[in-house]
PDB file of C-alpha atoms in Angstrom:
ATOM      1  CA  GLU A   1      10.692  52.088 166.277  1.00  0.00           C
ATOM      2  CA  LEU A   2      11.600  55.287 164.487  1.00  0.00           C
ATOM      3  CA  LYS A   3      14.235  57.415 166.157  1.00  0.00           C
ATOM      4  CA  VAL A   4      15.105  60.926 165.044  1.00  0.00           C
ATOM      5  CA  GLU A   5      18.273  62.219 166.634  1.00  0.00           C
ATOM      6  CA  GLN A   6      19.750  65.655 166.404  1.00  0.00           C
ATOM      7  CA  ASN A   7      23.171  66.817 167.373  1.00  0.00           C
ATOM      8  CA  PRO A   8      24.308  68.833 168.982  1.00  0.00           C
ATOM      9  CA  LEU A   9      21.500  69.402 171.467  1.00  0.00           C
ATOM     10  CA  PHE A  10      22.957  72.755 172.488  1.00  0.00           C
ATOM     11  CA  LEU A  11      25.127  75.045 170.438  1.00  0.00           C
ATOM     12  CA  SER A  12      26.656  78.320 171.476  1.00  0.00           C
ATOM     13  CA  MET A  13      28.520  80.119 168.737  1.00  0.00           C
ATOM     14  CA  GLN A  14      29.990  83.483 167.962  1.00  0.00           C
ATOM     15  CA  GLU A  15      28.487  85.796 165.392  1.00  0.00           C
ATOM     16  CA  GLY A  16      30.121  85.399 162.010  1.00  0.00           C
ATOM     17  CA  LYS A  17      30.988  81.726 162.476  1.00  0.00           C
ATOM     18  CA  ASN A  18      29.729  78.730 160.487  1.00  0.00           C
ATOM     19  CA  TYR A  19      28.258  75.568 161.925  1.00  0.00           C
ATOM     20  CA  THR A  20      26.210  72.508 160.995  1.00  0.00           C
ATOM     21  CA  ILE A  21      23.363  70.806 162.829  1.00  0.00           C
ATOM     22  CA  TYR A  22      22.816  67.132 162.067  1.00  0.00           C
ATOM     23  CA  CYS A  23      19.607  65.132 161.964  1.00  0.00           C
ATOM     24  CA  ASN A  24      19.816  61.327 161.769  1.00  0.00           C
ATOM     25  CA  TYR A  25      16.821  59.043 161.486  1.00  0.00           C
ATOM     26  CA  SER A  26      16.495  55.302 161.781  1.00  0.00           C
ATOM     27  CA  THR A  27      14.021  54.237 159.107  1.00  0.00           C
ATOM     28  CA  THR A  28      13.372  54.815 155.434  1.00  0.00           C
ATOM     29  CA  SER A  29      11.916  58.178 154.569  1.00  0.00           C
ATOM     30  CA  ASP A  30      12.131  60.516 151.612  1.00  0.00           C
ATOM     31  CA  ARG A  31      10.625  63.490 153.399  1.00  0.00           C
ATOM     32  CA  LEU A  32      12.295  65.646 155.981  1.00  0.00           C
ATOM     33  CA  TYR A  33      11.382  69.034 157.390  1.00  0.00           C
ATOM     34  CA  TRP A  34      13.120  71.702 159.423  1.00  0.00           C
ATOM     35  CA  TYR A  35      11.346  74.016 161.852  1.00  0.00           C
ATOM     36  CA  ARG A  36      12.357  76.922 164.015  1.00  0.00           C
ATOM     37  CA  GLN A  37      10.966  77.725 167.457  1.00  0.00           C
ATOM     38  CA  ASP A  38      11.618  80.942 169.354  1.00  0.00           C
ATOM     39  CA  PRO A  39      11.332  80.837 173.177  1.00  0.00           C
ATOM     40  CA  GLY A  40       7.718  80.634 174.313  1.00  0.00           C
ATOM     41  CA  LYS A  41       6.465  80.544 170.742  1.00  0.00           C
ATOM     42  CA  SER A  42       5.122  78.024 168.297  1.00  0.00           C
ATOM     43  CA  LEU A  43       7.009  76.320 165.475  1.00  0.00           C
ATOM     44  CA  GLU A  44       7.404  77.770 162.029  1.00  0.00           C
ATOM     45  CA  SER A  45       8.433  75.927 158.907  1.00  0.00           C
ATOM     46  CA  LEU A  46      11.894  76.563 157.475  1.00  0.00           C
ATOM     47  CA  PHE A  47      12.519  73.909 154.847  1.00  0.00           C
ATOM     48  CA  VAL A  48      10.696  71.077 153.130  1.00  0.00           C
ATOM     49  CA  LEU A  49      13.001  68.398 151.664  1.00  0.00           C
ATOM     50  CA  LEU A  50      11.142  65.856 149.569  1.00  0.00           C
ATOM     51  CA  SER A  51      13.798  63.777 147.814  1.00  0.00           C
ATOM     52  CA  ASN A  52      17.307  62.435 148.036  1.00  0.00           C
ATOM     53  CA  GLY A  53      19.840  65.139 147.322  1.00  0.00           C
ATOM     54  CA  ALA A  54      17.386  67.969 147.954  1.00  0.00           C
ATOM     55  CA  VAL A  55      19.030  71.224 148.962  1.00  0.00           C
ATOM     56  CA  LYS A  56      17.205  74.360 150.059  1.00  0.00           C
ATOM     57  CA  GLN A  57      18.630  77.720 151.077  1.00  0.00           C
ATOM     58  CA  GLU A  58      17.115  80.726 152.777  1.00  0.00           C
ATOM     59  CA  GLY A  59      19.391  83.539 153.848  1.00  0.00           C
ATOM     60  CA  ARG A  60      22.138  82.180 156.094  1.00  0.00           C
ATOM     61  CA  LEU A  61      20.546  78.743 156.423  1.00  0.00           C
ATOM     62  CA  MET A  62      20.942  75.833 154.036  1.00  0.00           C
ATOM     63  CA  ALA A  63      19.385  72.392 154.470  1.00  0.00           C
ATOM     64  CA  SER A  64      20.190  69.180 152.631  1.00  0.00           C
ATOM     65  CA  LEU A  65      18.930  65.609 152.634  1.00  0.00           C
ATOM     66  CA  ASP A  66      20.744  62.323 152.022  1.00  0.00           C
ATOM     67  CA  THR A  67      18.097  59.615 152.225  1.00  0.00           C
ATOM     68  CA  LYS A  68      20.590  56.806 151.719  1.00  0.00           C
ATOM     69  CA  ALA A  69      22.570  57.878 154.768  1.00  0.00           C
ATOM     70  CA  ARG A  70      19.317  58.826 156.561  1.00  0.00           C
ATOM     71  CA  LEU A  71      20.878  62.172 157.324  1.00  0.00           C
ATOM     72  CA  SER A  72      19.907  65.792 156.957  1.00  0.00           C
ATOM     73  CA  THR A  73      22.057  68.799 157.734  1.00  0.00           C
ATOM     74  CA  LEU A  74      21.197  72.393 158.536  1.00  0.00           C
ATOM     75  CA  HIS A  75      24.178  74.599 157.799  1.00  0.00           C
ATOM     76  CA  ILE A  76      24.497  78.066 159.277  1.00  0.00           C
ATOM     77  CA  THR A  77      26.720  80.544 157.481  1.00  0.00           C
ATOM     78  CA  ALA A  78      28.080  83.641 159.216  1.00  0.00           C
ATOM     79  CA  ALA A  79      25.701  83.392 162.145  1.00  0.00           C
ATOM     80  CA  VAL A  80      23.894  86.437 163.464  1.00  0.00           C
ATOM     81  CA  HIS A  81      22.127  86.929 166.788  1.00  0.00           C
ATOM     82  CA  ASP A  82      18.675  86.747 165.164  1.00  0.00           C
ATOM     83  CA  LEU A  83      19.278  83.082 164.378  1.00  0.00           C
ATOM     84  CA  SER A  84      19.196  82.225 168.081  1.00  0.00           C
ATOM     85  CA  ALA A  85      16.318  79.741 168.468  1.00  0.00           C
ATOM     86  CA  THR A  86      15.628  76.023 168.753  1.00  0.00           C
ATOM     87  CA  TYR A  87      15.725  74.097 165.501  1.00  0.00           C
ATOM     88  CA  PHE A  88      13.829  70.864 164.961  1.00  0.00           C
ATOM     89  CA  CYS A  89      13.947  68.339 162.188  1.00  0.00           C
ATOM     90  CA  ALA A  90      10.933  66.129 161.516  1.00  0.00           C
ATOM     91  CA  VAL A  91      10.652  62.961 159.466  1.00  0.00           C
ATOM     92  CA  GLU A  92       7.540  61.685 157.790  1.00  0.00           C
ATOM     93  CA  ILE A  93       7.123  57.940 157.681  1.00  0.00           C
ATOM     94  CA  LEU A  94       4.432  55.675 156.300  1.00  0.00           C
ATOM     95  CA  SER A  95       3.075  53.415 159.016  1.00  0.00           C
ATOM     96  CA  GLY A  96      -0.440  52.613 157.909  1.00  0.00           C
ATOM     97  CA  THR A  97      -0.914  56.303 157.374  1.00  0.00           C
ATOM     98  CA  TYR A  98       1.710  59.002 157.204  1.00  0.00           C
ATOM     99  CA  LYS A  99       3.124  59.964 160.571  1.00  0.00           C
ATOM    100  CA  TYR A 100       5.247  62.958 161.480  1.00  0.00           C
ATOM    101  CA  ILE A 101       8.007  62.397 164.068  1.00  0.00           C
ATOM    102  CA  PHE A 102      10.228  65.153 165.477  1.00  0.00           C
ATOM    103  CA  GLY A 103      13.798  65.163 166.645  1.00  0.00           C
ATOM    104  CA  THR A 104      14.778  66.386 170.094  1.00  0.00           C
ATOM    105  CA  GLY A 105      15.770  69.832 168.845  1.00  0.00           C
ATOM    106  CA  THR A 106      18.990  71.854 168.800  1.00  0.00           C
ATOM    107  CA  ARG A 107      19.036  74.959 170.926  1.00  0.00           C
ATOM    108  CA  LEU A 108      21.215  77.546 169.200  1.00  0.00           C
ATOM    109  CA  LYS A 109      22.571  80.626 170.890  1.00  0.00           C
ATOM    110  CA  VAL A 110      24.517  83.121 168.823  1.00  0.00           C
ATOM    111  CA  LEU A 111      26.700  85.415 170.876  1.00  0.00           C
ATOM    112  CA  ALA A 112      27.383  88.942 169.765  1.00  0.00           C
TER     113      ALA A 112
ATOM    114  CA  ASN B   1      -6.779  83.683 157.622  1.00  0.00           C
ATOM    115  CA  ALA B   2      -6.377  82.295 161.163  1.00  0.00           C
ATOM    116  CA  GLY B   3      -4.525  79.054 160.289  1.00  0.00           C
ATOM    117  CA  VAL B   4      -4.528  76.783 163.343  1.00  0.00           C
ATOM    118  CA  THR B   5      -6.260  78.006 166.483  1.00  0.00           C
ATOM    119  CA  GLN B   6      -5.851  76.362 169.874  1.00  0.00           C
ATOM    120  CA  THR B   7      -7.755  77.059 173.054  1.00  0.00           C
ATOM    121  CA  PRO B   8      -7.074  77.659 175.851  1.00  0.00           C
ATOM    122  CA  LYS B   9      -3.576  79.172 175.855  1.00  0.00           C
ATOM    123  CA  PHE B  10      -2.989  78.459 179.541  1.00  0.00           C
ATOM    124  CA  GLN B  11      -4.634  76.085 182.003  1.00  0.00           C
ATOM    125  CA  VAL B  12      -4.002  74.910 185.542  1.00  0.00           C
ATOM    126  CA  LEU B  13      -5.700  71.698 186.633  1.00  0.00           C
ATOM    127  CA  LYS B  14      -5.785  69.756 189.844  1.00  0.00           C
ATOM    128  CA  THR B  15      -4.833  66.104 189.749  1.00  0.00           C
ATOM    129  CA  GLY B  16      -7.834  64.048 188.685  1.00  0.00           C
ATOM    130  CA  GLN B  17      -9.666  66.840 186.889  1.00  0.00           C
ATOM    131  CA  SER B  18     -10.594  66.508 183.263  1.00  0.00           C
ATOM    132  CA  MET B  19     -10.393  68.952 180.400  1.00  0.00           C
ATOM    133  CA  THR B  20     -10.505  69.194 176.627  1.00  0.00           C
ATOM    134  CA  LEU B  21      -8.043  71.088 174.489  1.00  0.00           C
ATOM    135  CA  GLN B  22      -9.598  72.451 171.342  1.00  0.00           C
ATOM    136  CA  CYS B  23      -7.966  72.826 167.946  1.00  0.00           C
ATOM    137  CA  ALA B  24      -9.440  74.166 164.724  1.00  0.00           C
ATOM    138  CA  GLN B  25      -7.906  74.832 161.319  1.00  0.00           C
ATOM    139  CA  ASP B  26      -9.315  76.775 158.403  1.00  0.00           C
ATOM    140  CA  MET B  27      -6.930  75.543 155.708  1.00  0.00           C
ATOM    141  CA  ASN B  28      -9.022  72.547 154.603  1.00  0.00           C
ATOM    142  CA  HIS B  29      -6.261  70.104 155.582  1.00  0.00           C
ATOM    143  CA  ASN B  30      -7.073  66.429 156.041  1.00  0.00           C
ATOM    144  CA  SER B  31      -4.367  65.539 158.586  1.00  0.00           C
ATOM    145  CA  MET B  32      -4.209  66.933 162.100  1.00  0.00           C
ATOM    146  CA  TYR B  33      -1.866  66.112 164.962  1.00  0.00           C
ATOM    147  CA  TRP B  34      -1.458  66.595 168.693  1.00  0.00           C
ATOM    148  CA  TYR B  35       2.021  66.841 170.221  1.00  0.00           C
ATOM    149  CA  ARG B  36       3.366  67.514 173.663  1.00  0.00           C
ATOM    150  CA  GLN B  37       6.613  69.361 174.230  1.00  0.00           C
ATOM    151  CA  ASP B  38       8.731  68.787 177.315  1.00  0.00           C
ATOM    152  CA  PRO B  39      12.174  70.246 178.000  1.00  0.00           C
ATOM    153  CA  GLY B  40      14.923  68.232 176.325  1.00  0.00           C
ATOM    154  CA  MET B  41      12.488  65.837 174.650  1.00  0.00           C
ATOM    155  CA  GLY B  42      11.425  67.652 171.537  1.00  0.00           C
ATOM    156  CA  LEU B  43       7.858  67.163 170.354  1.00  0.00           C
ATOM    157  CA  ARG B  44       6.293  63.790 170.993  1.00  0.00           C
ATOM    158  CA  LEU B  45       3.294  62.653 169.016  1.00  0.00           C
ATOM    159  CA  ILE B  46       0.222  61.876 171.126  1.00  0.00           C
ATOM    160  CA  TYR B  47      -2.471  61.173 168.528  1.00  0.00           C
ATOM    161  CA  TYR B  48      -3.065  62.028 164.931  1.00  0.00           C
ATOM    162  CA  SER B  49      -5.896  61.981 162.449  1.00  0.00           C
ATOM    163  CA  ALA B  50      -5.220  61.336 158.777  1.00  0.00           C
ATOM    164  CA  SER B  51      -8.742  62.314 157.784  1.00  0.00           C
ATOM    165  CA  GLU B  52     -12.146  63.118 159.192  1.00  0.00           C
ATOM    166  CA  GLY B  53     -13.461  60.149 161.124  1.00  0.00           C
ATOM    167  CA  THR B  54     -10.092  58.443 161.697  1.00  0.00           C
ATOM    168  CA  THR B  55      -7.641  58.683 164.577  1.00  0.00           C
ATOM    169  CA  ASP B  56      -4.436  56.814 165.421  1.00  0.00           C
ATOM    170  CA  LYS B  57      -2.143  56.565 168.401  1.00  0.00           C
ATOM    171  CA  GLY B  58       1.223  58.212 168.332  1.00  0.00           C
ATOM    172  CA  GLU B  59       4.259  57.727 170.566  1.00  0.00           C
ATOM    173  CA  VAL B  60       2.685  58.710 173.906  1.00  0.00           C
ATOM    174  CA  PRO B  61      -1.105  58.165 173.809  1.00  0.00           C
ATOM    175  CA  ASN B  62      -1.677  56.897 177.354  1.00  0.00           C
ATOM    176  CA  GLY B  63      -3.910  59.157 179.437  1.00  0.00           C
ATOM    177  CA  TYR B  64      -5.381  60.948 176.405  1.00  0.00           C
ATOM    178  CA  ASN B  65      -8.321  60.605 174.072  1.00  0.00           C
ATOM    179  CA  VAL B  66      -9.075  62.476 170.878  1.00  0.00           C
ATOM    180  CA  SER B  67     -12.045  63.321 168.714  1.00  0.00           C
ATOM    181  CA  ARG B  68     -11.979  64.390 165.101  1.00  0.00           C
ATOM    182  CA  LEU B  69     -15.310  66.156 165.178  1.00  0.00           C
ATOM    183  CA  ASN B  70     -15.201  67.248 161.545  1.00  0.00           C
ATOM    184  CA  LYS B  71     -12.564  68.240 159.041  1.00  0.00           C
ATOM    185  CA  ARG B  72     -11.823  71.493 160.868  1.00  0.00           C
ATOM    186  CA  GLU B  73     -11.668  70.370 164.491  1.00  0.00           C
ATOM    187  CA  PHE B  74      -9.511  67.901 166.426  1.00  0.00           C
ATOM    188  CA  SER B  75      -9.803  67.898 170.206  1.00  0.00           C
ATOM    189  CA  LEU B  76      -7.617  66.309 172.874  1.00  0.00           C
ATOM    190  CA  ARG B  77      -9.128  65.176 176.155  1.00  0.00           C
ATOM    191  CA  LEU B  78      -7.485  64.424 179.472  1.00  0.00           C
ATOM    192  CA  GLU B  79      -9.944  62.348 181.456  1.00  0.00           C
ATOM    193  CA  SER B  80      -8.055  62.354 184.765  1.00  0.00           C
ATOM    194  CA  ALA B  81      -5.129  64.731 184.703  1.00  0.00           C
ATOM    195  CA  ALA B  82      -1.831  63.723 186.306  1.00  0.00           C
ATOM    196  CA  PRO B  83       1.225  65.863 187.124  1.00  0.00           C
ATOM    197  CA  SER B  84       3.153  63.949 184.448  1.00  0.00           C
ATOM    198  CA  GLN B  85       0.856  65.576 181.891  1.00  0.00           C
ATOM    199  CA  THR B  86       2.210  69.020 182.713  1.00  0.00           C
ATOM    200  CA  SER B  87       3.519  70.144 179.360  1.00  0.00           C
ATOM    201  CA  VAL B  88       3.035  72.430 176.399  1.00  0.00           C
ATOM    202  CA  TYR B  89       0.599  70.975 173.888  1.00  0.00           C
ATOM    203  CA  PHE B  90       0.683  71.803 170.205  1.00  0.00           C
ATOM    204  CA  CYS B  91      -1.864  71.066 167.547  1.00  0.00           C
ATOM    205  CA  ALA B  92      -0.745  70.933 163.917  1.00  0.00           C
ATOM    206  CA  SER B  93      -2.391  70.452 160.567  1.00  0.00           C
ATOM    207  CA  ILE B  94      -0.558  69.102 157.569  1.00  0.00           C
ATOM    208  CA  HIS B  95      -0.595  70.522 154.073  1.00  0.00           C
ATOM    209  CA  PRO B  96      -1.733  67.717 151.764  1.00  0.00           C
ATOM    210  CA  GLY B  97       0.817  68.375 149.019  1.00  0.00           C
ATOM    211  CA  GLN B  98       4.148  69.207 150.587  1.00  0.00           C
ATOM    212  CA  GLN B  99       3.133  67.722 153.923  1.00  0.00           C
ATOM    213  CA  GLU B 100       4.409  70.829 155.683  1.00  0.00           C
ATOM    214  CA  ALA B 101       3.041  71.248 159.216  1.00  0.00           C
ATOM    215  CA  PHE B 102       1.291  74.365 160.451  1.00  0.00           C
ATOM    216  CA  PHE B 103       1.153  74.767 164.199  1.00  0.00           C
ATOM    217  CA  GLY B 104      -1.173  76.408 166.650  1.00  0.00           C
ATOM    218  CA  GLN B 105       0.178  78.715 169.338  1.00  0.00           C
ATOM    219  CA  GLY B 106       0.247  76.021 171.988  1.00  0.00           C
ATOM    220  CA  THR B 107      -1.487  75.347 175.301  1.00  0.00           C
ATOM    221  CA  ARG B 108       0.602  75.536 178.451  1.00  0.00           C
ATOM    222  CA  LEU B 109      -0.934  73.047 180.881  1.00  0.00           C
ATOM    223  CA  THR B 110       0.071  72.675 184.507  1.00  0.00           C
ATOM    224  CA  VAL B 111      -1.317  69.844 186.642  1.00  0.00           C
ATOM    225  CA  VAL B 112      -0.856  70.327 190.373  1.00  0.00           C
TER     226      VAL B 112
END
């Protein structure tokens, strides 16, 4: 059974600091996705990682994928309050057809 | 361009009542998904449809049925609602190339 685990589950950090969120998954996959969810809202796509070694950056966020280690990281540089949200990783696996499984999410709070 | 539209946004049901959650997308995507989101548990896959006319069970299908009416629409039915089905439900459609997910705004369902 595929498991997608994120850590930490909760993260409170000061503005200006750096931190990394980790996403581990338990089966082979070359495709991993990161999403952001603001309170009471839907999910929006942040990054699409489609191969081993893929690295994507947008503003203060950078995501990477190591398919051999079954690990993706979301690195936050010099956090600002606007980054406060819940971040989800999702893994796509082939099980008959492609299936999209989400991690438990990391709730990030950036303190001014 | 509406993207993914879910109805209703909010619903309160009594135990044992039935209802159908509607989802429609206008992006010509083949794959559509239904998830439920509960605090601390991320998004769990209920059912998905890889293409018109096909549906498959996800992680938590019990108590639900789905219909892929056509390429645009994918509905989720609760035949006899239970309090354990109180949750926020999200519909998503998947871009066929990058496999990026686009989400509806969610349905907040309370079963009393």
